[in-house]
XYZ file of C-alpha atoms in Angstrom:
784
model
C 0.048 -0.066 0.000
C 2.865 2.269 0.682
C 4.238 1.728 -2.787
C 0.798 2.423 -4.134
C 0.657 5.510 -2.414
C 4.064 6.571 -3.410
C 3.427 5.888 -7.082
C 0.012 7.776 -6.991
C 1.841 10.922 -5.522
C 4.613 10.748 -7.913
C 2.558 10.603 -11.026
C 0.333 13.446 -9.612
C 3.528 15.459 -8.987
C 4.891 14.445 -12.358
C 1.696 16.146 -14.107
C 3.193 19.495 -13.278
C 6.118 18.715 -16.000
C 3.155 19.236 -18.796
C 1.914 22.386 -17.293
C 2.345 25.631 -19.289
C 2.672 29.142 -18.962
C -0.411 29.848 -21.045
C -4.098 29.875 -19.757
C -6.503 26.813 -19.566
C -10.334 26.961 -20.013
C -11.959 23.734 -19.202
C -15.675 23.025 -18.529
C -18.543 20.307 -18.146
C -21.713 19.877 -20.167
C -24.931 18.442 -18.654
C -28.198 17.420 -19.783
C -30.706 19.880 -17.958
C -33.574 17.003 -17.850
C -31.576 14.401 -16.068
C -28.220 15.715 -15.087
C -26.438 13.167 -17.067
C -22.985 14.346 -18.570
C -23.412 15.137 -22.234
C -20.897 13.456 -24.302
C -19.681 14.381 -27.839
C -20.980 17.892 -27.816
C -19.304 20.572 -29.893
C -17.814 23.608 -28.101
C -16.403 26.493 -29.825
C -14.161 29.164 -28.534
C -12.921 32.492 -30.416
C -11.012 35.361 -28.785
C -13.061 38.373 -29.562
C -10.194 41.110 -28.588
C -10.040 43.812 -31.547
C -6.023 42.671 -32.362
C -6.506 39.020 -32.076
C -5.839 36.916 -35.081
C -6.436 33.471 -33.379
C -8.646 31.122 -35.335
C -11.795 29.576 -34.393
C -11.028 26.626 -31.674
C -13.063 23.544 -31.666
C -13.571 20.928 -29.004
C -15.672 17.810 -28.340
C -16.812 16.768 -25.020
C -15.564 13.210 -24.018
C -17.934 10.550 -22.510
C -17.983 12.600 -19.231
C -19.021 15.694 -20.659
C -15.597 17.299 -20.305
C -13.967 19.594 -22.684
C -10.706 21.503 -22.442
C -8.805 24.402 -24.475
C -5.242 24.619 -23.372
C -2.346 27.349 -24.386
C -4.776 30.247 -24.666
C -3.666 33.820 -24.436
C -4.885 36.333 -21.816
C -8.322 38.292 -22.771
C -11.862 37.677 -23.730
C -13.461 34.779 -25.418
C -16.828 33.936 -26.863
C -18.034 30.439 -26.066
C -20.837 28.553 -28.029
C -21.899 24.846 -26.994
C -23.632 23.209 -29.949
C -25.829 20.041 -29.935
C -28.367 19.139 -32.631
C -30.975 18.190 -30.103
C -30.539 21.028 -27.665
C -30.712 24.877 -27.608
C -27.444 26.908 -28.612
C -25.553 28.159 -25.460
C -23.640 31.398 -25.790
C -21.325 32.529 -23.298
C -18.513 35.353 -22.813
C -15.514 34.737 -20.487
C -12.412 36.993 -19.502
C -9.259 34.758 -18.925
C -6.135 36.064 -17.117
C -6.749 36.058 -13.506
C -5.884 32.617 -12.783
C -4.171 29.777 -14.981
C -7.289 27.497 -14.907
C -11.078 28.622 -15.613
C -13.593 26.115 -14.988
C -16.994 26.537 -16.903
C -20.217 24.604 -16.431
C -23.148 24.287 -19.196
C -26.447 22.672 -18.940
C -28.322 21.791 -22.228
C -32.003 22.280 -22.619
C -34.104 20.246 -25.094
C -35.196 22.385 -28.176
C -38.060 21.376 -30.392
C -36.261 22.887 -33.522
C -32.521 23.306 -33.827
C -31.122 25.273 -36.932
C -27.726 24.944 -37.897
C -25.327 27.798 -38.451
C -23.143 27.266 -41.530
C -19.978 27.893 -39.858
C -20.639 25.500 -37.043
C -22.161 23.092 -39.337
C -18.637 22.748 -41.335
C -16.806 22.535 -38.050
C -19.237 19.913 -36.862
C -18.535 17.332 -39.693
C -17.544 14.781 -37.137
C -14.462 16.707 -35.780
C -13.405 13.497 -33.874
C -12.501 11.736 -37.288
C -9.955 14.360 -37.980
C -8.553 14.515 -34.436
C -8.256 10.815 -33.366
C -6.739 8.020 -35.348
C -9.863 5.671 -34.649
C -8.438 2.684 -36.228
C -10.546 -0.527 -36.211
C -13.106 0.991 -33.729
C -16.945 1.171 -33.793
C -18.623 3.730 -31.284
C -22.291 3.032 -30.344
C -24.661 4.703 -27.950
C -27.793 3.651 -26.526
C -29.574 5.445 -29.395
C -27.217 3.485 -31.831
C -27.998 0.175 -30.112
C -31.740 0.563 -30.395
C -31.611 1.201 -34.246
C -30.331 -2.402 -34.658
C -33.082 -5.310 -35.085
C -33.926 -6.925 -31.747
C -34.021 -10.692 -30.742
C -37.415 -11.758 -29.305
C -38.317 -8.066 -29.257
C -35.666 -7.116 -26.643
C -32.637 -4.909 -27.848
C -29.302 -6.136 -26.517
C -25.566 -5.076 -27.179
C -25.002 -8.569 -28.702
C -26.636 -7.438 -31.876
C -24.087 -4.572 -32.095
C -21.181 -6.829 -31.541
C -22.349 -9.351 -33.901
C -22.597 -6.727 -36.885
C -19.304 -5.169 -36.321
C -16.774 -5.612 -39.043
C -14.372 -8.355 -38.204
C -16.717 -10.394 -35.972
C -17.933 -13.724 -36.347
C -20.276 -15.708 -34.361
C -20.236 -19.349 -34.423
C -24.016 -19.517 -33.989
C -26.938 -18.318 -32.482
C -26.798 -20.509 -29.225
C -23.555 -20.089 -27.307
C -22.936 -16.480 -27.553
C -19.366 -16.563 -28.247
C -17.684 -13.996 -30.630
C -14.475 -14.198 -32.502
C -12.683 -11.116 -33.616
C -10.381 -11.020 -36.521
C -8.997 -14.549 -35.938
C -8.940 -14.157 -32.096
C -10.496 -16.393 -29.713
C -13.247 -15.626 -27.210
C -10.678 -15.484 -24.383
C -8.589 -13.008 -25.996
C -11.228 -10.355 -26.182
C -11.399 -8.034 -23.219
C -14.890 -6.856 -22.147
C -15.109 -4.304 -19.587
C -18.076 -2.536 -17.897
C -17.174 0.842 -16.254
C -13.498 -0.501 -16.041
C -14.376 -3.842 -14.490
C -13.509 -7.014 -16.621
C -16.503 -9.311 -17.323
C -15.564 -12.823 -17.739
C -18.445 -14.121 -19.537
C -20.756 -11.388 -20.960
C -23.086 -13.712 -22.861
C -25.969 -16.014 -21.746
C -26.246 -19.430 -23.182
C -29.347 -18.428 -25.267
C -26.915 -16.578 -27.452
C -28.506 -13.479 -28.263
C -28.751 -12.052 -24.759
C -25.988 -10.518 -22.878
C -25.640 -9.655 -19.000
C -25.533 -6.033 -20.119
C -28.763 -3.896 -19.833
C -29.350 -1.866 -22.955
C -31.363 0.781 -21.013
C -28.374 1.678 -18.957
C -25.738 1.824 -21.556
C -24.239 5.206 -22.510
C -21.405 4.220 -24.892
C -20.074 0.916 -26.206
C -16.648 1.195 -28.109
C -15.600 -1.984 -29.867
C -11.751 -2.288 -30.974
C -11.220 -4.986 -33.326
C -7.463 -4.543 -33.371
C -4.530 -1.974 -33.255
C -5.886 -0.582 -29.932
C -3.674 1.932 -27.993
C -1.677 1.458 -24.938
C -4.581 2.416 -22.616
C -5.653 -1.004 -23.100
C -3.942 -4.221 -22.182
C -4.041 -7.550 -21.184
C -5.507 -9.158 -24.149
C -4.182 -9.803 -27.707
C -7.065 -9.714 -30.042
C -10.042 -7.013 -29.211
C -11.405 -4.772 -26.622
C -15.312 -4.018 -25.983
C -15.352 -1.007 -23.545
C -18.853 -0.318 -22.141
C -19.923 2.302 -19.949
C -23.311 2.685 -18.128
C -24.896 6.181 -17.369
C -25.789 7.477 -14.051
C -29.171 7.680 -12.386
C -31.275 10.744 -12.999
C -30.487 13.782 -10.715
C -33.880 15.534 -11.250
C -36.755 12.895 -10.882
C -37.611 9.340 -9.983
C -38.356 7.135 -12.833
C -37.937 3.924 -14.594
C -39.084 1.430 -17.220
C -40.562 -1.968 -17.061
C -40.920 -4.389 -20.117
C -42.176 -7.839 -20.743
C -41.905 -10.397 -23.666
C -42.036 -14.235 -24.180
C -38.296 -14.123 -23.811
C -37.749 -12.010 -20.715
C -39.161 -9.429 -18.333
C -37.133 -6.618 -16.891
C -37.104 -3.453 -14.734
C -35.261 -0.362 -14.305
C -35.574 2.269 -11.530
C -33.611 5.456 -11.128
C -33.860 8.698 -9.479
C -32.068 11.323 -7.032
C -30.844 10.389 -3.576
C -30.066 14.212 -2.824
C -30.083 17.235 -4.860
C -27.874 20.258 -5.102
C -30.057 23.226 -5.761
C -27.166 25.698 -6.309
C -25.650 23.457 -8.913
C -27.787 21.366 -11.373
C -26.040 18.533 -12.571
C -24.565 17.689 -9.181
C -25.886 15.568 -6.358
C -26.577 11.920 -5.542
C -28.496 9.270 -7.750
C -29.192 5.627 -7.903
C -30.007 3.216 -10.664
C -31.126 -0.377 -10.426
C -32.081 -3.051 -13.140
C -33.102 -6.500 -13.008
C -34.159 -9.048 -15.692
C -35.251 -12.622 -15.912
C -35.791 -14.972 -18.607
C -39.067 -16.370 -19.218
C -38.676 -18.868 -21.827
C -38.733 -21.864 -19.376
C -42.411 -20.600 -18.520
C -43.596 -19.607 -22.040
C -41.684 -21.584 -24.786
C -43.773 -24.677 -24.645
C -47.077 -22.826 -25.299
C -45.751 -19.802 -27.228
C -43.351 -21.909 -29.463
C -44.575 -25.656 -29.622
C -42.799 -26.120 -32.895
C -39.472 -25.486 -31.364
C -37.333 -28.422 -29.880
C -40.140 -30.907 -30.551
C -42.636 -29.095 -28.261
C -40.284 -29.488 -25.173
C -39.674 -25.732 -24.715
C -36.530 -23.707 -24.782
C -34.320 -24.881 -21.927
C -32.833 -21.538 -20.844
C -32.920 -19.573 -17.610
C -30.955 -16.700 -16.370
C -31.128 -13.771 -13.944
C -29.166 -10.352 -14.103
C -29.167 -7.735 -11.168
C -27.273 -4.348 -11.250
C -27.261 -1.498 -8.980
C -25.208 1.867 -8.803
C -24.986 4.925 -6.517
C -23.205 8.075 -7.689
C -22.231 11.337 -6.189
C -21.485 14.403 -8.447
C -19.759 17.624 -7.249
C -20.222 20.922 -9.168
C -16.651 21.040 -10.103
C -17.003 17.873 -12.245
C -15.512 15.401 -9.595
C -17.547 12.209 -9.468
C -17.767 9.067 -7.236
C -19.641 5.801 -8.107
C -20.129 2.375 -6.139
C -21.857 -0.465 -7.951
C -22.796 -4.075 -7.781
C -23.911 -6.855 -10.072
C -24.964 -10.456 -10.138
C -25.456 -12.754 -13.117
C -26.539 -16.418 -13.067
C -27.215 -18.707 -16.108
C -28.512 -22.336 -16.498
C -29.272 -24.650 -19.703
C -30.061 -28.049 -20.425
C -29.579 -28.983 -23.884
C -31.285 -32.316 -24.362
C -29.146 -35.144 -25.222
C -26.214 -32.857 -25.240
C -25.294 -31.209 -21.876
C -26.038 -29.415 -18.822
C -24.450 -26.052 -18.298
C -24.662 -23.462 -15.489
C -22.690 -20.295 -14.431
C -22.901 -17.550 -11.965
C -21.029 -14.306 -11.675
C -20.997 -11.645 -9.086
C -19.073 -8.608 -8.013
C -18.521 -4.798 -7.310
C -16.447 -1.765 -7.315
C -15.900 1.774 -7.087
C -15.085 4.621 -9.857
C -14.139 7.979 -9.390
C -13.017 11.227 -11.303
C -11.182 13.886 -9.760
C -10.764 17.292 -11.100
C -8.146 19.332 -9.065
C -8.867 23.054 -9.037
C -5.420 24.157 -9.408
C -4.049 21.164 -11.822
C -5.225 20.588 -15.464
C -4.734 16.987 -14.907
C -8.115 14.914 -14.729
C -7.602 11.932 -12.481
C -9.527 8.716 -12.724
C -9.357 5.703 -10.611
C -11.227 2.213 -9.976
C -11.347 -0.621 -7.422
C -13.245 -3.700 -8.114
C -13.504 -7.396 -7.510
C -15.784 -10.282 -8.827
C -16.019 -13.879 -9.103
C -17.134 -16.352 -11.861
C -17.749 -20.193 -11.481
C -19.002 -22.543 -14.382
C -20.038 -26.165 -14.498
C -20.422 -28.428 -17.548
C -21.387 -31.910 -18.177
C -22.280 -33.863 -21.252
C -25.189 -36.180 -21.499
C -23.015 -38.749 -22.855
C -21.893 -39.822 -19.321
C -18.452 -37.711 -19.528
C -17.111 -36.383 -16.182
C -18.004 -32.847 -15.203
C -15.755 -29.742 -16.067
C -15.740 -26.923 -13.536
C -13.792 -23.758 -13.828
C -13.555 -20.530 -11.361
C -11.871 -17.368 -11.168
C -11.740 -14.717 -8.356
C -9.983 -11.555 -9.197
C -9.622 -7.703 -8.152
C -8.262 -4.806 -10.053
C -7.170 -1.212 -9.074
C -5.965 1.454 -11.446
C -5.364 5.278 -12.025
C -5.375 7.206 -15.079
C -4.312 10.691 -15.821
C -5.338 12.746 -18.667
C -3.722 16.072 -19.545
C -5.087 18.040 -22.785
C -2.760 20.022 -24.832
C -2.960 22.600 -27.355
C -5.316 21.840 -30.716
C -6.904 18.827 -28.859
C -3.737 16.882 -28.646
C -3.426 15.037 -25.314
C -1.278 12.963 -22.967
C -2.810 9.914 -20.939
C -0.935 7.781 -18.498
C -1.481 5.528 -15.635
C -0.760 2.205 -13.959
C -2.847 -0.890 -13.061
C -2.433 -3.591 -10.239
C -4.674 -6.787 -10.326
C -4.673 -10.292 -9.200
C -6.726 -13.439 -9.599
C -7.081 -16.734 -8.504
C -8.296 -19.766 -10.767
C -9.499 -23.322 -9.920
C -10.042 -25.688 -13.087
C -10.969 -29.227 -13.655
C -11.468 -31.032 -16.994
C -11.041 -34.319 -18.803
C -9.825 -34.241 -22.362
C -10.699 -36.431 -25.279
C -8.878 -39.453 -24.102
C -10.449 -39.083 -20.585
C -7.275 -37.833 -18.862
C -7.964 -35.381 -15.968
C -6.374 -31.859 -16.193
C -6.510 -30.038 -12.660
C -4.963 -26.359 -12.250
C -5.114 -24.348 -9.205
C -3.145 -21.075 -9.026
C -2.993 -17.722 -8.260
C -1.640 -14.629 -10.324
C -0.623 -11.138 -10.036
C -0.410 -8.459 -13.053
C 1.357 -5.137 -12.801
C 1.111 -2.581 -15.785
C 1.907 1.049 -16.736
C 1.256 3.145 -19.926
C 1.671 6.341 -21.661
C -0.541 7.427 -24.602
C 0.326 10.667 -26.569
C -2.056 12.069 -29.173
C -0.417 14.912 -31.322
C -2.450 16.801 -33.703
C -0.343 18.713 -35.960
C -1.953 20.331 -39.165
C -3.178 17.422 -41.257
C -1.552 14.897 -39.304
C -2.316 12.821 -36.206
C 0.285 11.043 -34.494
C -0.762 8.469 -31.469
C 2.536 6.805 -30.235
C 2.154 4.918 -26.873
C 4.083 2.440 -24.916
C 2.872 -0.068 -22.273
C 4.754 -2.493 -19.767
C 2.888 -5.568 -18.493
C 4.633 -7.280 -15.639
C 3.458 -10.785 -14.890
C 5.553 -11.636 -11.273
C 3.867 -15.045 -10.974
C 5.277 -16.292 -14.396
C 7.699 -14.228 -13.991
C 7.924 -12.193 -17.108
C 7.979 -8.433 -18.085
C 6.675 -7.669 -21.528
C 7.378 -4.365 -23.299
C 4.480 -3.233 -25.545
C 5.064 -0.621 -27.891
C 2.024 1.045 -29.910
C 1.766 3.291 -32.681
C -1.203 4.929 -34.761
C -1.092 7.617 -37.500
C -3.636 9.386 -39.422
C -3.464 12.021 -42.413
C -6.446 14.151 -43.365
C -5.607 14.062 -47.072
C -8.593 16.330 -47.684
C -11.871 17.541 -45.948
C -13.485 14.001 -46.816
C -10.610 11.421 -47.288
C -8.297 10.115 -44.631
C -5.521 7.668 -44.446
C -4.625 5.789 -41.216
C -2.357 3.017 -39.811
C -1.859 1.301 -36.405
C 0.013 -1.517 -34.840
C 1.522 -2.722 -31.657
C 2.395 -5.589 -29.634
C 0.080 -7.329 -27.228
C 0.373 -10.085 -24.303
C -2.179 -11.492 -21.924
C -1.894 -14.026 -18.980
C -5.407 -15.758 -19.585
C -5.723 -19.191 -21.293
C -9.165 -20.773 -22.366
C -9.983 -24.143 -20.918
C -11.611 -25.119 -24.239
C -9.798 -26.116 -27.138
C -9.419 -23.755 -30.213
C -10.206 -27.034 -32.207
C -13.658 -27.412 -30.974
C -16.488 -26.423 -33.709
C -19.087 -25.821 -30.853
C -17.674 -24.301 -27.352
C -20.293 -24.166 -24.485
C -17.655 -24.475 -21.683
C -16.237 -21.142 -21.207
C -13.540 -21.243 -18.287
C -10.412 -19.570 -17.430
C -6.990 -20.410 -16.114
C -3.620 -18.308 -16.179
C -0.906 -18.756 -18.470
C 0.607 -22.228 -17.860
C 4.175 -22.453 -16.995
C 4.521 -26.221 -17.399
C 4.445 -26.545 -21.199
C 6.554 -28.526 -23.775
C 10.246 -27.876 -23.585
C 10.799 -27.203 -27.214
C 8.376 -25.858 -29.959
C 8.862 -26.319 -33.436
C 8.229 -23.216 -35.649
C 6.688 -23.631 -39.176
C 10.073 -22.758 -40.693
C 11.687 -25.437 -38.766
C 13.415 -23.562 -36.084
C 13.228 -24.924 -32.455
C 12.631 -22.618 -29.460
C 12.422 -23.356 -25.713
C 9.146 -21.657 -24.355
C 9.152 -20.642 -20.775
C 5.755 -20.202 -20.346
C 2.278 -20.122 -21.859
C 1.996 -16.190 -22.070
C -0.131 -15.468 -25.467
C 1.600 -12.710 -27.637
C 0.279 -11.107 -30.904
C 1.518 -8.233 -33.396
C -1.116 -6.248 -35.076
C -0.522 -4.299 -38.434
C -3.517 -2.476 -39.778
C -3.942 0.161 -42.635
C -7.250 1.810 -43.572
C -8.936 4.737 -45.510
C -12.119 6.612 -44.606
C -13.935 8.550 -47.285
C -17.077 10.844 -46.637
C -19.273 10.723 -49.763
C -21.388 13.163 -47.951
C -21.784 14.529 -44.449
C -24.251 11.554 -44.027
C -22.695 8.808 -45.996
C -19.256 7.163 -45.258
C -16.845 4.455 -46.434
C -14.371 2.625 -44.136
C -12.018 0.017 -45.480
C -9.336 -1.797 -43.459
C -6.901 -4.494 -44.252
C -5.281 -6.155 -41.330
C -2.732 -8.693 -40.277
C -2.302 -10.280 -37.030
C 0.630 -12.495 -36.205
C 0.522 -14.681 -33.025
C 3.921 -15.823 -32.065
C 2.920 -17.682 -28.978
C -0.510 -19.297 -28.242
C -1.318 -21.747 -25.439
C -3.851 -24.497 -26.392
C -5.305 -27.245 -24.159
C -3.708 -30.560 -25.084
C -6.640 -32.686 -26.265
C -4.164 -35.684 -27.172
C -2.748 -35.828 -23.612
C -2.385 -39.730 -22.861
C -0.079 -39.835 -19.890
C 0.473 -38.181 -16.319
C 3.594 -35.647 -16.415
C 5.450 -37.681 -13.779
C 8.766 -39.314 -13.548
C 7.473 -42.601 -14.595
C 6.778 -41.674 -18.045
C 9.840 -39.237 -18.303
C 10.590 -40.993 -21.463
C 7.503 -40.116 -23.210
C 7.355 -36.912 -25.489
C 5.852 -33.673 -23.953
C 3.151 -33.418 -26.407
C 1.436 -36.704 -24.805
C 1.785 -35.548 -21.238
C 1.652 -31.834 -20.924
C -1.720 -30.169 -19.905
C -1.177 -27.307 -22.495
C 0.817 -26.866 -25.535
C 2.498 -23.954 -27.419
C 0.998 -23.159 -30.928
C 1.282 -20.120 -33.356
C -1.095 -18.419 -35.768
C -1.865 -15.845 -38.211
C -5.011 -14.036 -39.339
C -5.581 -11.500 -41.915
C -8.292 -10.048 -44.118
C -10.338 -6.980 -45.292
C -13.249 -5.350 -43.602
C -15.479 -2.748 -45.553
C -18.265 -0.782 -43.657
C -20.707 1.401 -45.508
C -22.936 3.637 -43.337
C -25.600 6.070 -43.968
C -27.503 8.098 -41.237
C -29.721 10.888 -41.842
C -32.799 11.795 -39.756
C -35.216 8.820 -40.428
C -33.044 6.498 -42.245
C -30.002 4.402 -41.057
C -28.163 1.900 -43.438
C -25.091 -0.227 -42.347
C -23.477 -2.518 -44.739
C -20.460 -4.748 -43.830
C -18.340 -7.056 -45.631
C -15.520 -8.936 -44.196
C -13.167 -11.158 -45.848
C -10.792 -13.230 -43.537
C -8.773 -16.217 -42.982
C -7.185 -17.660 -39.904
C -4.428 -20.416 -39.447
C -2.779 -22.184 -36.765
C 0.593 -24.157 -36.611
C 0.684 -26.781 -33.637
C 4.290 -27.596 -34.027
C 3.711 -30.395 -36.454
C 0.819 -29.373 -39.027
C -1.151 -26.306 -40.067
C -4.803 -26.517 -39.289
C -7.931 -24.210 -39.578
C -9.602 -23.216 -36.315
C -13.156 -23.838 -36.096
C -14.213 -20.168 -36.320
C -12.601 -19.453 -39.607
C -15.264 -17.971 -41.627
C -13.984 -16.758 -45.035
C -16.939 -14.297 -45.915
C -19.303 -12.493 -43.590
C -22.093 -9.973 -44.804
C -24.319 -8.069 -42.467
C -26.775 -5.497 -43.973
C -28.916 -3.490 -41.646
C -31.804 -0.925 -42.279
C -33.846 1.272 -40.029
C -36.581 3.741 -41.022
C -38.728 5.743 -38.907
C -42.418 6.438 -40.075
C -44.889 9.043 -39.165
C -44.481 12.599 -38.440
C -43.359 12.108 -34.910
C -41.088 9.075 -35.858
C -42.960 7.035 -33.443
C -43.082 3.950 -35.997
C -39.676 2.295 -36.792
C -39.009 -0.568 -38.803
C -35.598 -2.350 -38.674
C -34.215 -5.101 -41.024
C -30.959 -7.210 -40.759
C -29.822 -9.999 -43.067
C -26.413 -12.011 -42.166
C -24.672 -14.335 -44.314
C -21.748 -16.500 -43.396
C -19.745 -19.013 -45.437
C -19.377 -22.383 -43.862
C -17.413 -23.040 -40.668
C -14.880 -25.809 -40.687
C -15.401 -29.011 -38.819
C -13.681 -32.517 -38.300
C -15.749 -35.217 -40.206
C -16.233 -38.501 -38.783
C -14.505 -41.391 -40.646
C -15.942 -44.456 -38.917
C -16.725 -46.247 -35.695
C -15.110 -48.821 -33.657
C -15.671 -50.684 -30.333
C -13.500 -48.871 -27.941
C -11.483 -50.220 -25.105
C -11.453 -48.215 -21.904
C -8.818 -50.251 -20.016
C -10.632 -50.083 -16.783
C -8.160 -52.574 -15.220
C -5.108 -50.813 -16.177
C -2.390 -52.453 -18.002
C -3.711 -55.807 -16.721
C -6.830 -55.489 -18.856
C -7.484 -58.371 -21.244
C -8.692 -56.761 -24.354
C -9.400 -60.301 -25.877
C -12.152 -61.109 -23.405
C -13.444 -57.721 -22.186
C -16.560 -56.335 -24.115
C -16.972 -52.636 -23.674
C -20.379 -51.105 -24.466
C -18.968 -47.937 -25.410
C -18.748 -46.810 -29.232
C -15.565 -45.080 -30.138
C -15.233 -42.609 -33.197
C -12.622 -42.427 -35.885
C -12.101 -38.971 -36.806
C -10.851 -37.664 -40.332
C -8.415 -34.797 -40.831
C -8.729 -31.992 -38.571
C -11.240 -29.340 -39.807
C -11.036 -30.896 -43.269
C -14.629 -30.121 -44.111
C -16.937 -27.222 -43.927
C -20.598 -26.849 -42.868
C -23.229 -25.590 -45.059
C -23.606 -21.410 -45.401
C -25.493 -19.688 -42.672
C -27.877 -17.078 -43.529
C -30.726 -15.357 -41.684
C -33.133 -12.523 -41.980
C -34.881 -10.657 -39.098
C -37.228 -7.880 -38.668
C -38.346 -5.786 -35.860
C -41.130 -3.053 -35.645
C -41.635 -0.686 -32.737
C -44.634 1.673 -32.057
C -44.268 4.091 -29.529
C -47.154 5.841 -27.765
C -46.438 9.095 -25.725
C -48.636 10.372 -23.057
C -49.526 13.760 -21.554
C -47.747 12.839 -18.332
C -44.362 12.489 -20.462
C -44.497 8.758 -20.043
C -43.991 6.418 -23.055
C -45.237 3.225 -23.936
C -43.754 1.111 -26.731
C -45.249 -2.039 -28.381
C -42.314 -4.060 -30.084
C -42.789 -6.954 -32.460
C -40.144 -8.978 -34.310
C -39.335 -12.141 -36.165
C -36.190 -13.938 -36.023
C -35.340 -16.176 -38.960
C -38.140 -14.832 -41.119
C -37.799 -17.608 -44.008
C -36.920 -20.305 -41.234
C -33.323 -21.369 -42.582
C -32.156 -24.500 -41.281
C -28.755 -23.546 -39.803
C -26.804 -26.447 -38.246
C -25.560 -25.754 -34.785
C -24.702 -29.101 -33.352
C -24.348 -32.677 -34.444
C -24.344 -35.937 -32.465
C -21.587 -37.909 -33.659
C -22.969 -41.106 -32.245
C -26.707 -40.740 -33.180
C -26.287 -38.414 -35.922
C -28.971 -36.108 -34.816
C -28.826 -32.772 -35.989
C -29.586 -29.634 -33.576
C -30.421 -26.524 -35.580
C -29.905 -22.911 -34.598
C -33.160 -20.707 -33.953
C -35.982 -21.399 -36.309
C -38.762 -18.992 -37.490
C -39.343 -17.158 -33.945
C -41.985 -14.691 -33.957
C -42.290 -12.337 -30.702
C -43.962 -9.567 -29.071
C -43.216 -7.097 -26.262
C -44.398 -4.273 -24.366
C -42.567 -1.701 -22.458
C -43.509 1.434 -20.214
C -41.044 4.380 -19.519
C -42.023 6.378 -16.726
């Protein structure tokens, strides 16, 4: 703790190095109706002194409603705050008496907002010009609700699944593969806390509550040094705070689930709106185990849909007039499913933490911190009589981030993080050998990220250090992003870096269907030598997974509302760890003469993934169009042969269209069509009467008569499943009442032309389990 306090004090003091003799103007923008911070609002500043030749200065508020102008001269300035849905704010300020001037503005709803030409030109998504924004899609609650919903319920998984470079292996299971990475290589955070399993077994519902989401940033590669601990992608989700002005909420029900959201003020600050205390609470529970037999008798031979889950979340927030904030939150997620003739699965997760933002009155640095802890446990047993698999992880995380704004919207961000986790894991591989691991690990990391905006160029170098004392290992991770604004409408960009992670999946990457989603730390007991594809031999010390990312792309705005984004990527995985499905012997002295590949729990592999992602987006008033085409290839090397992982989908297409009808836009129709080429699988070559050697080496195979049937498999992933495609439609109608409450009627159909998409094939009985069939649904919500 002393070391932690020393590091905190040192970094806070070091921020003075970046301070400049010029003046700083900073501020916060809030929504007057609920006190929530207004993110991505345009703020304009112009010096109004007669002899001033300064140009118009522009900034965009961040997700916390914060903006800052640095290195300003002494004098009078005109400030304008612009939002397309709110009344303009004009202000005049005088700076010079103190180095830092803090402002505070509240946005009021406006029925009609007219754009000034000068501001409209400036407002053509300034963030595209001032940020590299490589391989990232940013969505808010409004953006999520424009996507077609499953079971008449919007969920963030719909946004993930239509993101360029993302592949889902099916409607059931809920796992996503990002540009050649596995689910364990995706870091998913909620307000800074790592969520170990974000998706319920039903596949199209996550643990997140759409009504609470303020932003969802999905990085599919090349992310900056602020993010670490994973080698493929980052999904950074932020929840909004409770309403500071009034009590309210939402209740909704559908055949799939029922949910409720409640929020309101705990105490108010009359002297400064946008400050005070608030709460927000949400709960949802699946209803399919009650409704599916009668509502969907044509599904699962009339036996219903065997899913059940419950999610609970609560948060308490305090905001100060100066912009500082403190939040405490907690959550609980439970999931259970019984796949007939396949498996039983249940998992649970719970945790909580605190987040805070400090805005020192005499220092231009914004300080953010978090402290959280959580637990995740999963149990899985196949109906075939296989022994159960279990996995659990308990972890904590504490970190601080320091943000300093520079001139022309440049900025420096730096920070450090301390974490630890304990894992417990038991499984049995394909030859019924037990794999049991229990360990405790710590992680330390520090980073610095610099964004320089210079004329047409944006440079974003960064550096991160990941230390793994339990391994032990220290991994330096350089990062770099560059963008050039060739014209007002055309931009070129690139990014890359080195990444590492300490987590390893307990599921084999060779499995076509993965229901068991558990965790272990990077193994230290791996094979003594690993032969690369070029014949070179290495001696791996541990199973830390690493990757290099290299991405180039271009953005082009056909109009202010119509844009094209094209990115080509290459990911090289020098070291991957995978569970050893061919373990035959215990790793003991008795079998010292046996090769490591037959007795180690985990083995080292390598791999590559490369492809091209194309995104076309159109958004104007009533119409939203989204078109994605992804071409990708993944390949793994296990030390002996190349193999294609089960998530290698060569072609993937997502088309989304949303249109709002009627004068008040109260009727909305959303469509989505998804096409995916066939996923690879290992075919069955034959069957034979297996010998289980229950009496060990004394078993007499000439007289034993085992009843179990064994499979003779073909070449690894040598065949492909049929193509997958599905068409969904959602219709929403809102009814607004005089008391300002809103009722929404939602209806939808999943798989509207009833395509038979294979989910699972029982190799013994040859029974085929399909993905979701034609599935209509209707739901009702009331917002008060």
